Amino acid sequence: MNLIDRYVTEVGKNLPLLKGRADIEKELRSTLEDMLEDRISTTGRMRDEAMEIELLKEYGAPDKVAETYNPTPYLIGPRLFPMFIMILKIVIAAVALGLTIATGIQIMKQSPMTVVELLKTIGEWLLNIVSASIGAFGNIALVFALIERFAPVSEFKMDEEKEWDPASLMKEPEPDDVKPWEPILAIVVTFIVISIFNFNPQLIGIYSFDGEKWTSFPLFTDAFFRWLPLMNIAWAAEIILNGMLLRSGRWNVSARLTSIGIKVVQIAILWLLVTGPAFLAITPEALKATEIFDADSAQTLGTMAQAGIRIALGLGIFGTVVEIIKTGYKLIKQKLALSA
Amino acid sequence: MANTESLENVVLELRRGVIVLAALSQLGTEQYGYSLLKQLADLGLEVDQGTLYPLLRRLEAQGLLESVWKLEEARPRRYYVISAEGKKILPKMKKEWAGIVSVMNKMLA
């Protein structure tokens, strides 16, 4: 392998994983050979290693050359950045709100508290906000980076440029229009759910008050929480979808495609839960252990709860499939209307 | 030092804007990358290889250029030529350019 070949291979290693990598390498090799030939004819020198080194030095470091072929040299580009910032702000606010509510519940449950315990709880609350915000930032950045890489620009116009027509104020709302409070509410609720499931899962349970203090009984087993990363992706995508709706004010083609994608992930999660081990902690044994129910009642209730939740999730899968079909139908109608 | 750097950046931006038009205008007959680079240089527009080759690929992806590999002198070369779509927009780009030059000449007079 000569120097030119080694250089081309080195550039190839640094090229982004895009279609046509071999083609770029082939063209680069051909160009370098052309340039060398040009030098030989203009200088009258013989081709040697020194000439190749001189040429390659001028052409530039392999990583820099490869960088020029990178169509998206940023994690989140200018097309998505305003949306990214907008969602990040709503999400951080929602995280802070969710954790504040969760901490409030915790203080109420544990009261009366000593000053030290109270300060400790407040400290944990602040730390949770910081770590949850960093986690939220990471999740949102990951989803946006994936959209940046894989979503076609033509389909995912996050900020559709359309001429504003004052006459639109006179029109009746169209079925595709979205009221601004709907996506905002959805984003806030989703983030409260994310912060509770990720940072305060102990709050998800059945509560009882015996006149002196609150006791809680966990609702889900570890089998449920093992799918949490997948749920986080679906929730993060849901937030992005609502950000798109907030920005465009209507269900456009890209929003409907995103919605279908999210529903497919939701079906996968529901399927994994239905077919996996018991994820509901309300089992006959657990109910018996609470000493609230006798053995027979615990057995009946526990069995019913286990069967009931699976039936409910089965219905959830069916409902989501229906939703996908409905969204797909609206999408086709919209596409036909756009092309007409 | 900072002024020189700023000037270089501004000049780079200015030149970057015209390379698309320059390349399309010269690809009425098919050329491989290096021959186009030399032709542009001969006409007075020095373009860095790191700018031209990715640009040619981008223009091809946008449908404004077409390319084909040919084996010449025992070496494969990728030849580029303006596409039908490119031919359609080139006159509009030229008109736009003439307008910009006219406006800027007035401004800078």
Tab-separated table of C-alpha atoms in Angstrom:
chain	number	residue	atom	x	y	z
A	1	MET	CA	0.000	0.000	0.000
A	2	ASN	CA	1.563	3.305	-1.066
A	3	LEU	CA	1.288	6.638	0.697
A	4	ILE	CA	-1.670	7.823	-1.394
A	5	ASP	CA	-3.591	4.628	-0.655
A	6	ARG	CA	-2.859	4.951	3.049
A	7	TYR	CA	-4.008	8.570	3.012
A	8	VAL	CA	-7.244	7.690	1.194
A	9	THR	CA	-7.898	4.854	3.656
A	10	GLU	CA	-7.293	7.243	6.547
A	11	VAL	CA	-9.753	9.792	5.099
A	12	GLY	CA	-12.263	6.965	4.591
A	13	LYS	CA	-11.992	5.958	8.248
A	14	ASN	CA	-12.946	9.479	9.275
A	15	LEU	CA	-15.815	9.881	6.825
A	16	PRO	CA	-19.274	9.957	8.337
A	17	LEU	CA	-21.261	6.751	7.898
A	18	LEU	CA	-22.923	7.917	4.746
A	19	LYS	CA	-23.888	6.355	1.497
A	20	GLY	CA	-21.150	6.749	-1.094
A	21	ARG	CA	-18.143	6.445	1.196
A	22	ALA	CA	-16.366	4.136	-1.296
A	23	ASP	CA	-17.233	6.593	-4.050
A	24	ILE	CA	-15.639	9.478	-2.155
A	25	GLU	CA	-12.480	7.432	-1.580
A	26	LYS	CA	-12.313	6.497	-5.261
A	27	GLU	CA	-12.724	10.121	-6.358
A	28	LEU	CA	-10.157	11.329	-3.829
A	29	ARG	CA	-7.594	8.791	-5.073
A	30	SER	CA	-8.252	9.820	-8.661
A	31	THR	CA	-7.892	13.536	-7.783
A	32	LEU	CA	-4.623	12.997	-5.924
A	33	GLU	CA	-3.239	11.057	-8.893
A	34	ASP	CA	-4.326	13.908	-11.207
A	35	MET	CA	-2.627	16.449	-8.962
A	36	LEU	CA	0.581	14.425	-8.858
A	37	GLU	CA	0.558	14.070	-12.626
A	38	ASP	CA	0.067	17.818	-12.939
A	39	ARG	CA	3.085	18.450	-10.701
A	40	ILE	CA	5.251	16.062	-12.685
A	41	SER	CA	4.404	17.817	-15.942
A	42	THR	CA	4.838	21.364	-14.570
A	43	THR	CA	8.002	20.793	-12.511
A	44	GLY	CA	9.640	18.083	-14.632
A	45	ARG	CA	10.391	16.185	-11.427
A	46	MET	CA	10.029	12.433	-11.070
A	47	ARG	CA	7.292	11.118	-8.844
A	48	ASP	CA	8.734	10.163	-5.491
A	49	GLU	CA	7.728	9.923	-1.864
A	50	ALA	CA	8.805	13.501	-1.151
A	51	MET	CA	6.428	14.766	-3.829
A	52	GLU	CA	3.579	12.686	-2.418
A	53	ILE	CA	4.265	13.956	1.101
A	54	GLU	CA	4.311	17.546	-0.165
A	55	LEU	CA	0.979	17.047	-1.950
A	56	LEU	CA	-0.718	15.335	0.966
A	57	LYS	CA	0.477	18.045	3.318
A	58	GLU	CA	-1.139	20.637	1.065
A	59	TYR	CA	-4.328	18.611	0.727
A	60	GLY	CA	-4.740	18.543	4.487
A	61	ALA	CA	-5.032	16.235	7.459
A	62	PRO	CA	-7.289	13.220	6.714
A	63	ASP	CA	-9.773	14.065	9.477
A	64	LYS	CA	-10.117	17.647	8.212
A	65	VAL	CA	-10.663	16.449	4.634
A	66	ALA	CA	-13.260	13.916	5.826
A	67	GLU	CA	-14.999	16.646	7.830
A	68	THR	CA	-15.739	18.615	4.648
A	69	TYR	CA	-17.937	15.736	3.443
A	70	ASN	CA	-20.020	15.709	6.599
A	71	PRO	CA	-23.467	16.965	5.596
A	72	THR	CA	-24.473	17.608	9.211
A	73	PRO	CA	-21.429	18.812	11.111
A	74	TYR	CA	-23.503	19.533	14.204
A	75	LEU	CA	-25.488	17.502	16.691
A	76	ILE	CA	-28.598	19.645	16.388
A	77	GLY	CA	-28.675	21.980	13.409
A	78	PRO	CA	-30.299	25.379	12.872
A	79	ARG	CA	-33.480	23.710	11.519
A	80	LEU	CA	-34.223	22.046	14.862
A	81	PHE	CA	-32.393	24.251	17.351
A	82	PRO	CA	-35.239	26.736	18.108
A	83	MET	CA	-37.608	23.833	18.741
A	84	PHE	CA	-34.969	22.092	20.887
A	85	ILE	CA	-34.556	25.173	23.077
A	86	MET	CA	-38.318	25.712	23.374
A	87	ILE	CA	-38.955	22.117	24.456
A	88	LEU	CA	-35.977	22.160	26.802
A	89	LYS	CA	-37.359	25.230	28.602
A	90	ILE	CA	-40.839	23.706	29.004
A	91	VAL	CA	-39.350	20.411	30.104
A	92	ILE	CA	-36.997	21.871	32.702
A	93	ALA	CA	-39.895	23.881	34.119
A	94	ALA	CA	-42.072	20.748	34.175
A	95	VAL	CA	-39.288	18.719	35.819
A	96	ALA	CA	-38.926	21.343	38.532
A	97	LEU	CA	-42.701	21.425	39.024
A	98	GLY	CA	-43.009	17.624	39.100
A	99	LEU	CA	-40.193	17.209	41.600
A	100	THR	CA	-41.538	20.015	43.748
A	101	ILE	CA	-44.942	18.301	43.912
A	102	ALA	CA	-43.255	14.958	44.642
A	103	THR	CA	-41.153	16.490	47.424
A	104	GLY	CA	-44.239	18.208	48.837
A	105	ILE	CA	-46.019	14.839	49.029
A	106	GLN	CA	-42.936	13.301	50.651
A	107	ILE	CA	-42.770	16.054	53.298
A	108	MET	CA	-46.477	15.607	54.023
A	109	LYS	CA	-46.073	11.840	54.361
A	110	GLN	CA	-43.102	12.109	56.712
A	111	SER	CA	-44.339	15.010	58.825
A	112	PRO	CA	-43.689	15.908	61.543
A	113	MET	CA	-40.054	16.267	60.491
A	114	THR	CA	-37.038	17.533	62.367
A	115	VAL	CA	-35.211	20.582	60.941
A	116	VAL	CA	-32.333	18.334	59.868
A	117	GLU	CA	-34.688	15.972	58.021
A	118	LEU	CA	-36.424	18.925	56.365
A	119	LEU	CA	-33.105	20.431	55.236
A	120	LYS	CA	-32.014	17.017	53.969
A	121	THR	CA	-35.243	16.642	51.980
A	122	ILE	CA	-34.847	20.135	50.500
A	123	GLY	CA	-31.225	19.357	49.602
A	124	GLU	CA	-32.311	16.125	47.917
A	125	TRP	CA	-35.034	18.038	46.085
A	126	LEU	CA	-32.464	20.493	44.681
A	127	LEU	CA	-30.084	17.681	43.719
A	128	ASN	CA	-32.945	15.804	42.070
A	129	ILE	CA	-33.864	18.874	40.029
A	130	VAL	CA	-30.260	19.219	38.835
A	131	SER	CA	-29.860	15.535	37.978
A	132	ALA	CA	-33.326	15.290	36.414
A	133	SER	CA	-32.657	18.380	34.311
A	134	ILE	CA	-29.364	16.918	33.106
A	135	GLY	CA	-31.124	13.632	32.334
A	136	ALA	CA	-33.922	15.448	30.504
A	137	PHE	CA	-31.379	17.480	28.553
A	138	GLY	CA	-29.591	14.278	27.530
A	139	ASN	CA	-32.791	12.498	26.458
A	140	ILE	CA	-34.094	15.453	24.464
A	141	ALA	CA	-30.703	16.081	22.857
A	142	LEU	CA	-30.526	12.383	21.891
A	143	VAL	CA	-33.961	12.385	20.258
A	144	PHE	CA	-33.261	15.653	18.415
A	145	ALA	CA	-29.859	14.365	17.280
A	146	LEU	CA	-31.579	11.262	15.870
A	147	ILE	CA	-34.148	13.421	14.045
A	148	GLU	CA	-31.294	15.597	12.723
A	149	ARG	CA	-29.510	12.548	11.335
A	150	PHE	CA	-32.349	10.446	10.028
A	151	ALA	CA	-35.394	12.623	9.352
A	152	PRO	CA	-35.593	13.848	5.761
A	153	VAL	CA	-35.549	17.638	5.602
A	154	SER	CA	-38.443	17.640	3.115
A	155	GLU	CA	-40.740	15.737	5.494
A	156	PHE	CA	-39.704	17.296	8.785
A	157	LYS	CA	-40.135	21.009	8.417
A	158	MET	CA	-40.305	21.823	12.086
A	159	ASP	CA	-41.121	25.453	11.476
A	160	GLU	CA	-43.223	25.624	8.366
A	161	GLU	CA	-42.918	28.919	6.616
A	162	LYS	CA	-46.348	29.904	5.450
A	163	GLU	CA	-47.683	33.260	4.535
A	164	TRP	CA	-49.999	34.579	7.216
A	165	ASP	CA	-53.376	35.589	5.932
A	166	PRO	CA	-55.448	37.966	8.095
A	167	ALA	CA	-58.542	36.343	6.578
A	168	SER	CA	-57.637	33.205	8.522
A	169	LEU	CA	-58.963	34.972	11.628
A	170	MET	CA	-62.455	34.860	10.092
A	171	LYS	CA	-62.323	31.146	9.343
A	172	GLU	CA	-63.845	28.454	11.515
A	173	PRO	CA	-61.169	26.280	13.158
A	174	GLU	CA	-60.110	23.436	10.876
A	175	PRO	CA	-60.026	19.818	12.105
A	176	ASP	CA	-56.218	19.778	11.771
A	177	ASP	CA	-55.779	22.873	13.958
A	178	VAL	CA	-54.334	22.455	17.452
A	179	LYS	CA	-55.215	24.706	20.383
A	180	PRO	CA	-51.962	25.940	22.016
A	181	TRP	CA	-52.900	24.798	25.534
A	182	GLU	CA	-53.258	21.170	24.426
A	183	PRO	CA	-49.584	20.507	23.552
A	184	ILE	CA	-48.370	22.620	26.504
A	185	LEU	CA	-50.509	20.572	28.890
A	186	ALA	CA	-49.338	17.346	27.255
A	187	ILE	CA	-45.658	18.373	27.608
A	188	VAL	CA	-46.042	19.323	31.268
A	189	VAL	CA	-47.991	16.154	32.147
A	190	THR	CA	-45.507	13.944	30.258
A	191	PHE	CA	-42.637	15.484	32.159
A	192	ILE	CA	-44.293	15.082	35.486
A	193	VAL	CA	-44.804	11.413	34.559
A	194	ILE	CA	-41.143	11.124	33.440
A	195	SER	CA	-39.836	12.693	36.639
A	196	ILE	CA	-42.041	10.526	38.876
A	197	PHE	CA	-41.288	7.241	37.093
A	198	ASN	CA	-37.552	7.972	36.844
A	199	PHE	CA	-36.744	9.805	40.032
A	200	ASN	CA	-39.528	9.078	42.496
A	201	PRO	CA	-40.869	5.623	41.582
A	202	GLN	CA	-41.642	5.010	45.261
A	203	LEU	CA	-44.540	7.454	44.867
A	204	ILE	CA	-46.328	5.122	42.453
A	205	GLY	CA	-48.405	3.002	44.741
A	206	ILE	CA	-51.618	2.524	46.638
A	207	TYR	CA	-51.862	4.742	49.707
A	208	SER	CA	-53.710	4.104	52.937
A	209	PHE	CA	-54.029	6.224	56.087
A	210	ASP	CA	-54.516	4.439	59.412
A	211	GLY	CA	-55.374	7.608	61.336
A	212	GLU	CA	-51.770	8.233	62.360
A	213	LYS	CA	-49.597	7.890	59.316
A	214	TRP	CA	-49.667	7.173	55.620
A	215	THR	CA	-48.481	3.826	54.325
A	216	SER	CA	-48.036	2.959	50.688
A	217	PHE	CA	-48.004	-0.241	48.715
A	218	PRO	CA	-45.939	-0.286	45.466
A	219	LEU	CA	-47.957	-0.732	42.290
A	220	PHE	CA	-45.297	-2.077	39.936
A	221	THR	CA	-42.575	-4.727	40.135
A	222	ASP	CA	-39.037	-4.552	38.716
A	223	ALA	CA	-40.367	-6.296	35.574
A	224	PHE	CA	-42.190	-3.042	34.792
A	225	PHE	CA	-39.236	-0.733	35.433
A	226	ARG	CA	-36.915	-2.767	33.227
A	227	TRP	CA	-38.746	-1.251	30.216
A	228	LEU	CA	-38.360	2.296	31.574
A	229	PRO	CA	-35.629	3.315	29.051
A	230	LEU	CA	-37.989	2.394	26.190
A	231	MET	CA	-40.826	4.278	27.880
A	232	ASN	CA	-38.525	7.301	28.286
A	233	ILE	CA	-37.848	7.293	24.541
A	234	ALA	CA	-41.598	7.172	23.805
A	235	TRP	CA	-42.261	9.982	26.315
A	236	ALA	CA	-39.395	12.105	24.949
A	237	ALA	CA	-40.754	11.612	21.416
A	238	GLU	CA	-44.222	12.559	22.685
A	239	ILE	CA	-42.768	15.812	24.034
A	240	ILE	CA	-41.121	16.536	20.696
A	241	LEU	CA	-44.370	15.809	18.861
A	242	ASN	CA	-46.213	18.250	21.117
A	243	GLY	CA	-43.441	20.800	20.557
A	244	MET	CA	-43.998	20.412	16.806
A	245	LEU	CA	-47.749	20.882	17.275
A	246	LEU	CA	-47.167	23.921	19.461
A	247	ARG	CA	-44.903	25.471	16.861
A	248	SER	CA	-46.913	24.730	13.732
A	249	GLY	CA	-50.348	25.014	15.366
A	250	ARG	CA	-51.708	22.139	13.320
A	251	TRP	CA	-51.415	18.455	12.529
A	252	ASN	CA	-49.115	18.490	9.499
A	253	VAL	CA	-47.651	15.489	7.658
A	254	SER	CA	-44.485	15.313	9.782
A	255	ALA	CA	-46.477	15.503	13.043
A	256	ARG	CA	-48.722	12.648	11.893
A	257	LEU	CA	-45.719	10.536	10.849
A	258	THR	CA	-44.083	11.163	14.244
A	259	SER	CA	-47.338	10.270	15.977
A	260	ILE	CA	-47.531	6.949	14.113
A	261	GLY	CA	-43.893	6.211	15.039
A	262	ILE	CA	-44.616	6.881	18.727
A	263	LYS	CA	-47.704	4.679	18.677
A	264	VAL	CA	-45.681	1.818	17.198
A	265	VAL	CA	-43.191	2.150	20.095
A	266	GLN	CA	-46.119	2.279	22.552
A	267	ILE	CA	-47.528	-0.955	21.110
A	268	ALA	CA	-44.091	-2.573	21.467
A	269	ILE	CA	-43.943	-1.523	25.142
A	270	LEU	CA	-47.475	-2.765	25.835
A	271	TRP	CA	-46.689	-6.046	24.086
A	272	LEU	CA	-43.509	-6.518	26.135
A	273	LEU	CA	-45.487	-5.895	29.323
A	274	VAL	CA	-48.352	-8.214	28.378
A	275	THR	CA	-46.081	-11.080	27.345
A	276	GLY	CA	-43.424	-10.587	30.042
A	277	PRO	CA	-43.384	-11.612	33.713
A	278	ALA	CA	-45.888	-10.083	36.176
A	279	PHE	CA	-45.288	-6.339	36.338
A	280	LEU	CA	-48.146	-5.454	38.675
A	281	ALA	CA	-47.141	-5.817	42.313
A	282	ILE	CA	-50.758	-6.521	43.333
A	283	THR	CA	-50.392	-10.286	43.683
A	284	PRO	CA	-52.347	-12.581	46.064
A	285	GLU	CA	-49.191	-13.014	48.181
A	286	ALA	CA	-48.509	-9.279	48.385
A	287	LEU	CA	-52.122	-8.502	49.315
A	288	LYS	CA	-52.065	-11.177	52.004
A	289	ALA	CA	-48.847	-9.683	53.399
A	290	THR	CA	-50.553	-6.313	53.916
A	291	GLU	CA	-52.811	-8.030	56.503
A	292	ILE	CA	-55.712	-5.929	55.235
A	293	PHE	CA	-57.258	-8.842	53.365
A	294	ASP	CA	-57.897	-12.404	54.415
A	295	ALA	CA	-56.345	-15.229	52.380
A	296	ASP	CA	-59.402	-15.836	50.153
A	297	SER	CA	-60.018	-12.168	49.381
A	298	ALA	CA	-56.307	-11.626	48.712
A	299	GLN	CA	-56.282	-14.600	46.337
A	300	THR	CA	-59.385	-13.418	44.441
A	301	LEU	CA	-58.354	-9.751	44.264
A	302	GLY	CA	-54.752	-10.520	43.327
A	303	THR	CA	-55.751	-12.937	40.559
A	304	MET	CA	-58.340	-10.497	39.227
A	305	ALA	CA	-55.829	-7.652	39.242
A	306	GLN	CA	-53.229	-9.706	37.331
A	307	ALA	CA	-55.744	-10.862	34.723
A	308	GLY	CA	-57.448	-7.465	34.545
A	309	ILE	CA	-54.285	-5.506	33.864
A	310	ARG	CA	-53.360	-7.825	30.996
A	311	ILE	CA	-56.835	-7.483	29.491
A	312	ALA	CA	-56.563	-3.698	29.890
A	313	LEU	CA	-53.187	-3.651	28.145
A	314	GLY	CA	-54.554	-5.906	25.401
A	315	LEU	CA	-57.355	-3.388	24.879
A	316	GLY	CA	-54.693	-0.654	24.956
A	317	ILE	CA	-52.840	-2.372	22.088
A	318	PHE	CA	-56.100	-2.696	20.135
A	319	GLY	CA	-56.930	0.981	20.775
A	320	THR	CA	-53.468	2.093	19.678
A	321	VAL	CA	-53.735	0.058	16.462
A	322	VAL	CA	-57.078	1.767	15.770
A	323	GLU	CA	-55.404	5.138	16.453
A	324	ILE	CA	-52.608	4.287	13.993
A	325	ILE	CA	-55.169	3.383	11.323
A	326	LYS	CA	-57.068	6.633	11.983
A	327	THR	CA	-53.874	8.716	11.852
A	328	GLY	CA	-52.747	6.865	8.702
A	329	TYR	CA	-56.120	7.571	7.051
A	330	LYS	CA	-55.890	11.283	7.919
A	331	LEU	CA	-52.294	11.319	6.660
A	332	ILE	CA	-53.270	9.820	3.295
A	333	LYS	CA	-56.162	12.290	3.001
A	334	GLN	CA	-53.796	15.163	3.817
A	335	LYS	CA	-51.166	13.959	1.317
A	336	LEU	CA	-53.821	13.633	-1.401
A	337	ALA	CA	-55.137	17.116	-0.617
A	338	LEU	CA	-51.594	18.536	-0.760
A	339	SER	CA	-50.818	16.898	-4.095
A	340	ALA	CA	-54.187	17.933	-5.616
B	1	MET	CA	-4.331	40.354	13.348
B	2	ALA	CA	-8.022	40.141	14.288
B	3	ASN	CA	-8.874	42.496	11.409
B	4	THR	CA	-7.002	40.337	8.905
B	5	GLU	CA	-8.816	37.262	10.193
B	6	SER	CA	-12.201	38.975	9.975
B	7	LEU	CA	-11.443	40.129	6.441
B	8	GLU	CA	-10.403	36.616	5.449
B	9	ASN	CA	-13.633	35.189	6.874
B	10	VAL	CA	-15.779	37.765	5.063
B	11	VAL	CA	-13.962	37.160	1.767
B	12	LEU	CA	-14.365	33.411	2.282
B	13	GLU	CA	-18.107	33.851	2.820
B	14	LEU	CA	-18.389	36.026	-0.293
B	15	ARG	CA	-16.536	33.503	-2.429
B	16	ARG	CA	-18.462	30.561	-1.004
B	17	GLY	CA	-21.673	32.153	-2.207
B	18	VAL	CA	-20.552	32.333	-5.819
B	19	ILE	CA	-18.957	28.889	-6.155
B	20	VAL	CA	-22.283	27.172	-6.879
B	21	LEU	CA	-22.977	29.547	-9.751
B	22	ALA	CA	-19.383	29.325	-10.985
B	23	ALA	CA	-19.390	25.520	-10.961
B	24	LEU	CA	-22.783	25.199	-12.670
B	25	SER	CA	-21.772	27.735	-15.316
B	26	GLN	CA	-18.688	25.695	-16.221
B	27	LEU	CA	-20.334	22.296	-16.303
B	28	GLY	CA	-22.196	22.708	-19.593
B	29	THR	CA	-19.655	20.193	-20.873
B	30	GLU	CA	-18.684	17.324	-18.614
B	31	GLN	CA	-15.588	17.690	-16.484
B	32	TYR	CA	-13.958	15.771	-13.675
B	33	GLY	CA	-13.349	17.491	-10.373
B	34	TYR	CA	-9.707	18.389	-10.818
B	35	SER	CA	-10.184	19.722	-14.355
B	36	LEU	CA	-13.018	21.943	-13.090
B	37	LEU	CA	-10.838	23.118	-10.222
B	38	LYS	CA	-8.077	24.091	-12.668
B	39	GLN	CA	-10.513	25.736	-15.065
B	40	LEU	CA	-11.970	27.868	-12.290
B	41	ALA	CA	-8.444	28.801	-11.185
B	42	ASP	CA	-7.477	29.696	-14.774
B	43	LEU	CA	-10.515	31.975	-14.910
B	44	GLY	CA	-9.407	33.635	-11.679
B	45	LEU	CA	-11.492	31.813	-9.064
B	46	GLU	CA	-9.274	29.802	-6.752
B	47	VAL	CA	-11.380	27.182	-4.972
B	48	ASP	CA	-10.148	24.848	-2.311
B	49	GLN	CA	-10.556	21.106	-3.125
B	50	GLY	CA	-12.126	20.654	0.290
B	51	THR	CA	-14.864	23.031	-0.787
B	52	LEU	CA	-15.362	21.979	-4.403
B	53	TYR	CA	-15.676	18.195	-4.120
B	54	PRO	CA	-18.276	18.130	-1.324
B	55	LEU	CA	-20.123	20.908	-3.188
B	56	LEU	CA	-20.243	18.827	-6.379
B	57	ARG	CA	-21.701	15.911	-4.417
B	58	ARG	CA	-24.262	18.187	-2.791
B	59	LEU	CA	-25.316	19.667	-6.143
B	60	GLU	CA	-25.664	16.160	-7.521
B	61	ALA	CA	-27.795	15.132	-4.536
B	62	GLN	CA	-29.995	18.169	-5.228
B	63	GLY	CA	-30.424	17.025	-8.816
B	64	LEU	CA	-28.601	19.987	-10.342
B	65	LEU	CA	-25.677	17.879	-11.579
B	66	GLU	CA	-25.246	14.385	-12.949
B	67	SER	CA	-22.108	12.320	-12.733
B	68	VAL	CA	-20.638	9.252	-14.348
B	69	TRP	CA	-17.431	7.294	-13.793
B	70	LYS	CA	-15.206	6.893	-16.857
B	71	LEU	CA	-11.988	4.950	-17.218
B	72	GLU	CA	-9.318	7.164	-18.748
B	73	GLU	CA	-5.536	6.679	-18.852
B	74	ALA	CA	-5.965	3.557	-16.720
B	75	ARG	CA	-7.560	5.716	-14.025
B	76	PRO	CA	-11.248	6.058	-13.195
B	77	ARG	CA	-12.485	9.633	-13.157
B	78	ARG	CA	-15.817	10.950	-12.076
B	79	TYR	CA	-17.248	13.322	-14.665
B	80	TYR	CA	-19.847	15.902	-13.724
B	81	VAL	CA	-22.259	17.683	-16.046
B	82	ILE	CA	-25.174	20.022	-15.456
B	83	SER	CA	-28.538	18.194	-15.351
B	84	ALA	CA	-31.799	19.209	-17.020
B	85	GLU	CA	-32.938	20.650	-13.680
B	86	GLY	CA	-29.639	22.539	-13.347
B	87	LYS	CA	-30.063	23.942	-16.853
B	88	LYS	CA	-33.490	25.209	-15.868
B	89	ILE	CA	-32.289	27.132	-12.826
B	90	LEU	CA	-28.950	28.379	-14.197
B	91	PRO	CA	-30.462	31.302	-16.198
B	92	LYS	CA	-32.442	32.330	-13.100
B	93	MET	CA	-29.274	32.222	-11.004
B	94	LYS	CA	-27.429	34.288	-13.605
B	95	LYS	CA	-30.223	36.861	-13.582
B	96	GLU	CA	-30.149	36.952	-9.800
B	97	TRP	CA	-26.373	37.406	-9.873
B	98	ALA	CA	-26.619	40.247	-12.403
B	99	GLY	CA	-29.152	41.930	-10.132
B	100	ILE	CA	-26.876	41.580	-7.095
B	101	VAL	CA	-23.874	42.944	-9.009
B	102	SER	CA	-25.909	45.891	-10.279
B	103	VAL	CA	-27.247	46.733	-6.815
B	104	MET	CA	-23.840	46.374	-5.168
B	105	ASN	CA	-22.145	48.464	-7.867
B	106	LYS	CA	-24.648	51.219	-7.154
B	107	MET	CA	-24.066	50.917	-3.428
B	108	LEU	CA	-20.303	50.879	-3.667
B	109	ALA	CA	-20.004	53.602	-6.316
